[in-house]
Tab-separated table of N, CA and C in Angstrom:
chain	number	residue	atom	x	y	z
Y	1	UNK	N	1.286	-1.068	0.072
Y	1	UNK	CA	-0.093	0.141	0.133
Y	1	UNK	C	0.898	1.355	0.000
Y	2	UNK	N	0.399	2.201	-0.779
Y	2	UNK	CA	1.477	3.178	-0.666
Y	2	UNK	C	1.221	4.372	0.299
Y	3	UNK	N	2.279	4.589	0.871
Y	3	UNK	CA	2.092	5.772	2.082
Y	3	UNK	C	3.142	6.926	1.546
Y	4	UNK	N	2.589	7.979	1.811
Y	4	UNK	CA	3.143	9.365	1.763
Y	4	UNK	C	3.154	10.115	2.636
Y	5	UNK	N	4.640	11.185	3.192
Y	5	UNK	CA	4.677	11.230	4.280
Y	5	UNK	C	5.696	12.837	3.948
Y	6	UNK	N	4.808	13.473	3.605
Y	6	UNK	CA	5.537	14.999	3.680
Y	6	UNK	C	6.017	15.582	4.835
Y	7	UNK	N	6.845	16.428	4.354
Y	7	UNK	CA	7.865	17.392	5.589
Y	7	UNK	C	8.484	18.488	4.963
Y	8	UNK	N	8.862	19.423	6.101
Y	8	UNK	CA	9.380	20.616	5.598
Y	8	UNK	C	8.675	21.611	5.670
Y	9	UNK	N	7.376	21.530	6.006
Y	9	UNK	CA	6.821	22.780	6.361
Y	9	UNK	C	6.990	23.650	7.546
Y	10	UNK	N	6.445	24.749	7.637
Y	10	UNK	CA	7.042	25.769	8.668
Y	10	UNK	C	6.507	27.339	8.712
Y	11	UNK	N	7.414	27.874	9.071
Y	11	UNK	CA	6.663	29.391	9.113
Y	11	UNK	C	8.024	30.013	8.682
Y	12	UNK	N	7.499	31.014	7.557
Y	12	UNK	CA	8.645	31.917	6.868
Y	12	UNK	C	7.874	33.444	6.873
Y	13	UNK	N	9.294	34.249	6.494
Y	13	UNK	CA	8.805	35.553	5.950
Y	13	UNK	C	8.626	35.725	4.502
Y	14	UNK	N	7.911	36.206	3.941
Y	14	UNK	CA	7.588	37.024	2.438
Y	14	UNK	C	8.990	36.728	2.180
Y	15	UNK	N	9.295	36.456	0.889
Y	15	UNK	CA	10.411	36.293	0.223
Y	15	UNK	C	11.721	35.367	0.523
Y	16	UNK	N	11.177	34.440	1.756
Y	16	UNK	CA	11.971	33.275	2.131
Y	16	UNK	C	11.579	31.822	0.986
Y	17	UNK	N	12.410	31.001	1.399
Y	17	UNK	CA	11.946	29.799	0.825
Y	17	UNK	C	11.927	28.471	1.681
Y	18	UNK	N	11.538	27.609	1.030
Y	18	UNK	CA	11.175	26.468	1.935
Y	18	UNK	C	11.329	25.301	1.092
Y	19	UNK	N	11.772	24.051	1.365
Y	19	UNK	CA	12.045	22.863	0.606
Y	19	UNK	C	10.890	21.882	1.228
Y	20	UNK	N	9.860	21.473	0.964
Y	20	UNK	CA	8.892	20.287	1.287
Y	20	UNK	C	9.806	19.129	0.700
Y	21	UNK	N	9.342	17.748	1.534
Y	21	UNK	CA	9.668	16.740	0.690
Y	21	UNK	C	8.476	15.736	0.889
Y	22	UNK	N	8.314	14.735	0.126
Y	22	UNK	CA	7.325	13.628	0.311
Y	22	UNK	C	8.166	12.368	0.081
Y	23	UNK	N	8.138	11.583	1.036
Y	23	UNK	CA	8.741	10.132	1.122
Y	23	UNK	C	7.758	9.259	0.506
Y	24	UNK	N	7.754	7.976	-0.209
Y	24	UNK	CA	6.905	7.478	-0.669
Y	24	UNK	C	7.299	6.360	-0.556
Y	25	UNK	N	6.312	5.563	0.388
Y	25	UNK	CA	6.686	3.763	0.319
Y	25	UNK	C	5.677	2.811	-0.255
Y	26	UNK	N	6.098	1.971	-0.346
Y	26	UNK	CA	5.020	0.635	-0.733
Y	26	UNK	C	4.324	0.786	-2.120
Y	27	UNK	N	5.452	1.980	-3.139
Y	27	UNK	CA	4.658	2.274	-4.343
Y	27	UNK	C	4.821	0.767	-5.139
Y	28	UNK	N	4.309	0.358	-6.123
Y	28	UNK	CA	4.700	-0.632	-7.396
Y	28	UNK	C	3.923	-0.301	-8.607
Y	29	UNK	N	3.843	0.539	-8.868
Y	29	UNK	CA	2.995	1.242	-9.953
Y	29	UNK	C	4.512	1.516	-11.239
Y	30	UNK	N	4.207	1.285	-12.252
Y	30	UNK	CA	5.458	1.337	-13.249
Y	30	UNK	C	5.206	2.657	-13.658
Y	31	UNK	N	3.962	3.469	-13.960
Y	31	UNK	CA	3.892	4.586	-14.679
Y	31	UNK	C	3.248	5.235	-13.278
Y	32	UNK	N	3.384	6.767	-12.942
Y	32	UNK	CA	2.843	7.093	-12.018
Y	32	UNK	C	3.382	8.975	-12.057
Y	33	UNK	N	2.625	9.460	-11.487
Y	33	UNK	CA	2.549	11.225	-11.407
Y	33	UNK	C	2.533	11.499	-9.883
Y	34	UNK	N	3.367	12.019	-9.326
Y	34	UNK	CA	3.561	12.752	-7.937
Y	34	UNK	C	3.272	14.279	-8.178
Y	35	UNK	N	2.328	14.380	-7.252
Y	35	UNK	CA	1.928	15.982	-7.163
Y	35	UNK	C	2.099	16.833	-6.187
Y	36	UNK	N	1.927	17.850	-6.065
Y	36	UNK	CA	1.591	18.742	-4.915
Y	36	UNK	C	0.571	19.729	-4.977
Y	37	UNK	N	-0.187	19.656	-3.699
Y	37	UNK	CA	-1.741	20.546	-4.051
Y	37	UNK	C	-1.280	21.303	-2.454
Y	38	UNK	N	-2.229	22.171	-2.680
Y	38	UNK	CA	-2.534	23.024	-1.429
Y	38	UNK	C	-3.967	23.461	-1.246
Y	39	UNK	N	-4.263	23.566	-0.235
Y	39	UNK	CA	-5.296	24.164	0.649
Y	39	UNK	C	-5.549	25.401	1.913
Y	40	UNK	N	-5.992	26.391	1.323
Y	40	UNK	CA	-5.834	27.219	2.311
Y	40	UNK	C	-7.244	27.333	2.783
Y	41	UNK	N	-7.255	27.833	4.224
Y	41	UNK	CA	-8.922	27.723	4.851
Y	41	UNK	C	-10.032	28.461	4.058
Y	42	UNK	N	-10.910	27.710	3.924
Y	42	UNK	CA	-11.831	28.628	3.536
Y	42	UNK	C	-12.107	28.070	1.943
Y	43	UNK	N	-10.736	27.776	1.394
Y	43	UNK	CA	-10.481	27.722	-0.164
Y	43	UNK	C	-10.864	26.141	-0.728
Y	44	UNK	N	-10.808	25.632	-1.777
Y	44	UNK	CA	-10.901	24.212	-2.149
Y	44	UNK	C	-9.480	24.039	-2.660
Y	45	UNK	N	-9.011	22.780	-2.497
Y	45	UNK	CA	-7.852	22.414	-2.539
Y	45	UNK	C	-7.533	22.524	-4.259
Y	46	UNK	N	-5.933	22.857	-4.524
Y	46	UNK	CA	-5.587	23.245	-5.697
Y	46	UNK	C	-4.336	22.853	-6.208
Y	47	UNK	N	-4.355	22.876	-7.516
Y	47	UNK	CA	-3.105	22.192	-8.017
Y	47	UNK	C	-1.772	22.954	-7.768
Y	48	UNK	N	-0.616	22.533	-7.618
Y	48	UNK	CA	0.668	23.394	-7.192
Y	48	UNK	C	1.426	23.174	-8.615
Y	49	UNK	N	1.870	22.067	-8.469
Y	49	UNK	CA	2.952	21.412	-9.371
Y	49	UNK	C	2.655	19.622	-9.359
Y	50	UNK	N	3.653	19.074	-10.198
Y	50	UNK	CA	3.180	18.001	-10.515
Y	50	UNK	C	4.637	16.952	-11.468
Y	51	UNK	N	5.055	15.923	-11.441
Y	51	UNK	CA	6.204	15.543	-11.592
Y	51	UNK	C	5.740	14.028	-12.275
Y	52	UNK	N	6.155	13.925	-13.545
Y	52	UNK	CA	5.889	12.671	-13.955
Y	52	UNK	C	7.066	11.331	-13.810
Y	53	UNK	N	7.302	10.533	-12.916
Y	53	UNK	CA	8.148	9.933	-12.424
Y	53	UNK	C	8.977	9.423	-13.527
Y	54	UNK	N	8.617	8.692	-14.369
Y	54	UNK	CA	9.357	8.247	-15.413
Y	54	UNK	C	9.111	9.187	-16.726
Y	55	UNK	N	10.209	10.184	-17.041
Y	55	UNK	CA	10.325	11.048	-17.970
Y	55	UNK	C	10.485	11.817	-17.639
Y	56	UNK	N	10.148	12.627	-16.123
Y	56	UNK	CA	10.474	13.560	-15.855
Y	56	UNK	C	9.393	14.962	-16.259
Y	57	UNK	N	8.441	14.814	-17.217
Y	57	UNK	CA	7.615	15.856	-17.491
Y	57	UNK	C	7.223	16.597	-16.312
Y	58	UNK	N	6.914	17.902	-15.763
Y	58	UNK	CA	6.664	18.498	-14.950
Y	58	UNK	C	5.360	19.414	-15.013
Y	59	UNK	N	4.481	20.013	-14.603
Y	59	UNK	CA	3.719	21.030	-14.732
Y	59	UNK	C	3.619	21.957	-13.515
Y	60	UNK	N	3.299	23.308	-13.580
Y	60	UNK	CA	3.121	24.159	-12.501
Y	60	UNK	C	1.788	24.727	-12.419
Y	61	UNK	N	0.951	25.284	-11.591
Y	61	UNK	CA	0.135	26.209	-11.596
Y	61	UNK	C	0.792	27.740	-11.640
Y	62	UNK	N	0.239	28.356	-12.500
Y	62	UNK	CA	0.738	29.871	-12.922
Y	62	UNK	C	0.982	30.775	-12.241
Y	63	UNK	N	0.629	30.228	-10.850
Y	63	UNK	CA	0.400	31.196	-9.470
Y	63	UNK	C	1.834	30.925	-9.046
Y	64	UNK	N	2.785	29.940	-9.493
Y	64	UNK	CA	3.881	29.604	-8.606
Y	64	UNK	C	5.070	29.249	-9.943
Y	65	UNK	N	4.886	29.444	-10.790
Y	65	UNK	CA	5.956	29.364	-12.263
Y	65	UNK	C	7.304	30.671	-11.889
Y	66	UNK	N	8.251	30.126	-12.038
Y	66	UNK	CA	9.340	30.945	-11.715
Y	66	UNK	C	9.687	31.104	-10.469
Y	67	UNK	N	8.901	30.302	-9.702
Y	67	UNK	CA	8.999	30.754	-7.784
Y	67	UNK	C	9.550	29.430	-7.306
Y	68	UNK	N	8.876	27.983	-7.668
Y	68	UNK	CA	8.726	26.851	-7.425
Y	68	UNK	C	9.369	25.725	-8.289
Y	69	UNK	N	9.839	24.972	-7.982
Y	69	UNK	CA	10.398	23.729	-8.856
Y	69	UNK	C	10.256	22.403	-8.033
Y	70	UNK	N	10.329	21.668	-8.616
Y	70	UNK	CA	9.854	19.968	-8.718
Y	70	UNK	C	11.375	19.353	-8.919
Y	71	UNK	N	11.645	18.543	-7.806
Y	71	UNK	CA	12.653	17.255	-8.168
Y	71	UNK	C	12.277	15.849	-7.281
Y	72	UNK	N	13.422	14.943	-7.697
Y	72	UNK	CA	13.011	14.055	-7.413
Y	72	UNK	C	14.503	13.159	-7.021
Y	73	UNK	N	14.534	11.949	-6.098
Y	73	UNK	CA	15.578	11.246	-5.567
Y	73	UNK	C	14.726	9.812	-5.878
Y	74	UNK	N	15.645	9.250	-6.502
Y	74	UNK	CA	14.974	7.947	-6.960
Y	74	UNK	C	15.424	6.477	-5.884
Y	75	UNK	N	16.763	6.960	-5.446
Y	75	UNK	CA	17.070	6.230	-4.597
Y	75	UNK	C	16.541	6.257	-3.365
Y	76	UNK	N	15.979	7.440	-2.890
Y	76	UNK	CA	15.225	7.892	-1.572
Y	76	UNK	C	13.535	7.682	-1.753
Y	77	UNK	N	13.216	7.440	-2.848
Y	77	UNK	CA	11.840	7.471	-3.388
Y	77	UNK	C	11.041	8.581	-2.848
Y	78	UNK	N	11.612	9.511	-3.091
Y	78	UNK	CA	11.152	11.349	-2.786
Y	78	UNK	C	11.283	12.143	-3.850
Y	79	UNK	N	10.123	12.841	-3.410
Y	79	UNK	CA	9.929	13.949	-4.396
Y	79	UNK	C	10.051	15.441	-3.536
Y	80	UNK	N	10.341	16.140	-4.081
Y	80	UNK	CA	10.513	17.845	-3.459
Y	80	UNK	C	10.178	18.799	-4.063
Y	81	UNK	N	9.603	19.881	-3.423
Y	81	UNK	CA	9.036	20.895	-3.777
Y	81	UNK	C	9.571	21.914	-3.314
Y	82	UNK	N	10.900	22.438	-4.121
Y	82	UNK	CA	11.503	23.927	-3.828
Y	82	UNK	C	10.703	25.190	-3.837
Y	83	UNK	N	10.195	25.941	-2.722
Y	83	UNK	CA	9.652	27.076	-3.109
Y	83	UNK	C	10.597	28.335	-2.658
Y	84	UNK	N	10.503	29.361	-3.135
Y	84	UNK	CA	11.463	30.385	-3.596
Y	84	UNK	C	10.566	31.526	-3.562
Y	85	UNK	N	10.683	32.607	-2.933
Y	85	UNK	CA	10.060	33.827	-2.802
Y	85	UNK	C	9.014	33.807	-2.600
Y	86	UNK	N	8.714	33.510	-1.567
Y	86	UNK	CA	7.274	32.951	-0.971
Y	86	UNK	C	6.452	33.947	-0.603
Y	87	UNK	N	4.927	34.015	-0.771
Y	87	UNK	CA	4.111	35.098	-0.640
Y	87	UNK	C	3.041	34.761	0.303
Y	88	UNK	N	2.672	35.618	0.884
Y	88	UNK	CA	1.489	35.219	1.805
Y	88	UNK	C	0.508	34.249	1.335
Y	89	UNK	N	0.383	34.523	0.175
Y	89	UNK	CA	-1.003	33.647	-0.378
Y	89	UNK	C	-0.529	32.561	-0.990
Y	90	UNK	N	0.636	32.167	-0.421
Y	90	UNK	CA	1.169	30.198	-0.929
Y	90	UNK	C	0.945	30.065	0.550
Y	91	UNK	N	0.197	30.634	1.791
Y	91	UNK	CA	-0.150	29.665	3.222
Y	91	UNK	C	-1.153	28.901	2.714
Y	92	UNK	N	-0.596	27.996	3.217
Y	92	UNK	CA	-1.699	26.646	2.939
Y	92	UNK	C	-1.271	25.442	3.394
Y	93	UNK	N	-1.990	24.370	3.692
Y	93	UNK	CA	-1.779	23.178	3.894
Y	93	UNK	C	-1.267	22.388	2.367
Y	94	UNK	N	-0.046	22.122	2.564
Y	94	UNK	CA	0.424	21.271	1.534
Y	94	UNK	C	0.443	20.156	1.560
Y	95	UNK	N	-0.101	19.274	0.450
Y	95	UNK	CA	-0.332	17.959	0.342
Y	95	UNK	C	0.350	17.225	-0.964
Y	96	UNK	N	1.192	16.009	-0.524
Y	96	UNK	CA	1.739	15.402	-1.853
Y	96	UNK	C	0.572	14.062	-2.164
Y	97	UNK	N	0.470	13.935	-3.589
Y	97	UNK	CA	-0.268	12.800	-3.833
Y	97	UNK	C	0.260	11.703	-5.212
Y	98	UNK	N	-0.016	10.894	-5.456
Y	98	UNK	CA	-0.026	10.053	-6.598
Y	98	UNK	C	-1.024	9.721	-7.501
Y	99	UNK	N	-0.815	9.827	-8.709
Y	99	UNK	CA	-1.623	9.241	-9.512
Y	99	UNK	C	-1.232	8.140	-10.334
Y	100	UNK	N	-1.442	7.205	-10.433
Y	100	UNK	CA	-1.333	5.968	-10.750
Y	100	UNK	C	-1.406	5.529	-12.147
Y	101	UNK	N	-0.737	4.790	-12.929
Y	101	UNK	CA	-0.884	4.767	-14.339
Y	101	UNK	C	-1.078	5.533	-15.241
Y	102	UNK	N	-0.861	6.905	-15.082
Y	102	UNK	CA	-0.844	8.087	-15.716
Y	102	UNK	C	0.474	8.012	-17.025
Y	103	UNK	N	0.323	7.821	-18.157
Y	103	UNK	CA	0.848	8.036	-19.148
Y	103	UNK	C	1.375	9.413	-20.169
Y	104	UNK	N	2.291	9.752	-20.412
Y	104	UNK	CA	2.072	10.829	-21.481
Y	104	UNK	C	1.603	12.388	-20.887
Y	105	UNK	N	1.548	12.389	-19.594
Y	105	UNK	CA	1.295	13.594	-19.360
Y	105	UNK	C	0.778	13.992	-17.773
Y	106	UNK	N	0.801	15.115	-17.469
Y	106	UNK	CA	0.585	15.391	-16.135
Y	106	UNK	C	-0.866	16.149	-15.762
Y	107	UNK	N	-1.525	15.120	-14.792
Y	107	UNK	CA	-2.894	15.532	-14.378
Y	107	UNK	C	-3.213	16.768	-13.474
Y	108	UNK	N	-3.960	17.772	-13.836
Y	108	UNK	CA	-3.830	18.911	-12.966
Y	108	UNK	C	-4.949	18.695	-11.602
Y	109	UNK	N	-6.283	17.637	-12.363
Y	109	UNK	CA	-7.117	17.565	-11.241
Y	109	UNK	C	-6.759	16.689	-10.505
Y	110	UNK	N	-7.359	16.966	-8.975
Y	110	UNK	CA	-7.413	16.239	-7.492
Y	110	UNK	C	-7.829	14.902	-7.616
Y	111	UNK	N	-8.951	14.819	-8.587
Y	111	UNK	CA	-9.554	13.186	-8.624
Y	111	UNK	C	-8.974	12.504	-9.617
Y	112	UNK	N	-7.616	12.693	-10.203
Y	112	UNK	CA	-7.037	11.768	-10.657
Y	112	UNK	C	-6.059	11.247	-9.567
Y	113	UNK	N	-5.632	11.724	-8.726
Y	113	UNK	CA	-4.695	11.175	-7.326
Y	113	UNK	C	-5.391	10.111	-6.677
Y	114	UNK	N	-4.969	9.154	-6.663
Y	114	UNK	CA	-5.636	8.217	-5.787
Y	114	UNK	C	-5.116	7.993	-4.178
Y	115	UNK	N	-3.594	8.284	-4.145
Y	115	UNK	CA	-3.101	8.589	-3.014
Y	115	UNK	C	-2.865	9.785	-2.539
Y	116	UNK	N	-2.763	9.968	-0.994
Y	116	UNK	CA	-2.437	11.338	-0.626
Y	116	UNK	C	-1.955	11.269	0.912
Y	117	UNK	N	-1.024	12.187	1.072
Y	117	UNK	CA	-0.294	12.544	1.994
Y	117	UNK	C	-1.299	13.017	3.460
Y	118	UNK	N	-0.876	13.001	4.316
Y	118	UNK	CA	-1.085	13.798	5.626
Y	118	UNK	C	-1.467	15.332	5.472
Y	119	UNK	N	-0.423	15.944	4.934
Y	119	UNK	CA	-0.264	17.533	4.572
Y	119	UNK	C	0.855	18.025	5.747
Y	120	UNK	N	1.356	19.197	5.085
Y	120	UNK	CA	2.117	19.997	5.966
Y	120	UNK	C	1.951	21.169	5.806
Y	121	UNK	N	1.927	22.312	6.945
Y	121	UNK	CA	1.558	23.497	7.119
Y	121	UNK	C	2.630	24.494	6.578
Y	122	UNK	N	2.115	25.576	5.745
Y	122	UNK	CA	2.895	26.476	5.139
Y	122	UNK	C	2.467	27.694	5.353
Y	123	UNK	N	3.117	28.258	6.308
Y	123	UNK	CA	2.610	29.809	6.714
Y	123	UNK	C	3.724	30.921	6.115
Y	124	UNK	N	3.360	31.644	5.167
Y	124	UNK	CA	4.068	32.664	5.092
Y	124	UNK	C	3.719	34.037	5.755
Y	125	UNK	N	4.610	34.728	6.305
Y	125	UNK	CA	4.243	36.067	6.877
Y	125	UNK	C	4.425	37.519	6.347
Y	126	UNK	N	3.931	38.141	6.157
Y	126	UNK	CA	3.808	39.243	5.301
Y	126	UNK	C	4.813	40.519	6.167
């Protein structure tokens, strides 16, 4: 069974940086996408970024393009979200998720992702 554990959240001032990690255990899929979503209080969960594990295709929400990057460590089965130039509007709980069996693209909708971590809080002060 897939288990996702996020870490790296915290409190940072605007303009600062954080790196989130998502450790993935129990994965048995040959093709899949790992993604990051976030949910702020009173708002719906939204797509942030995603990475096709085989092939390395990535996609980002317009709101984070140029500021966030995504990477992976195959040996550790871990995905990272590097967040630079953080803004107060980036404040949210960040979740990692896995969309199994995805080939040829990066799905943006949360309905494609079957496995979710517990989330990690990111707070950006102004």
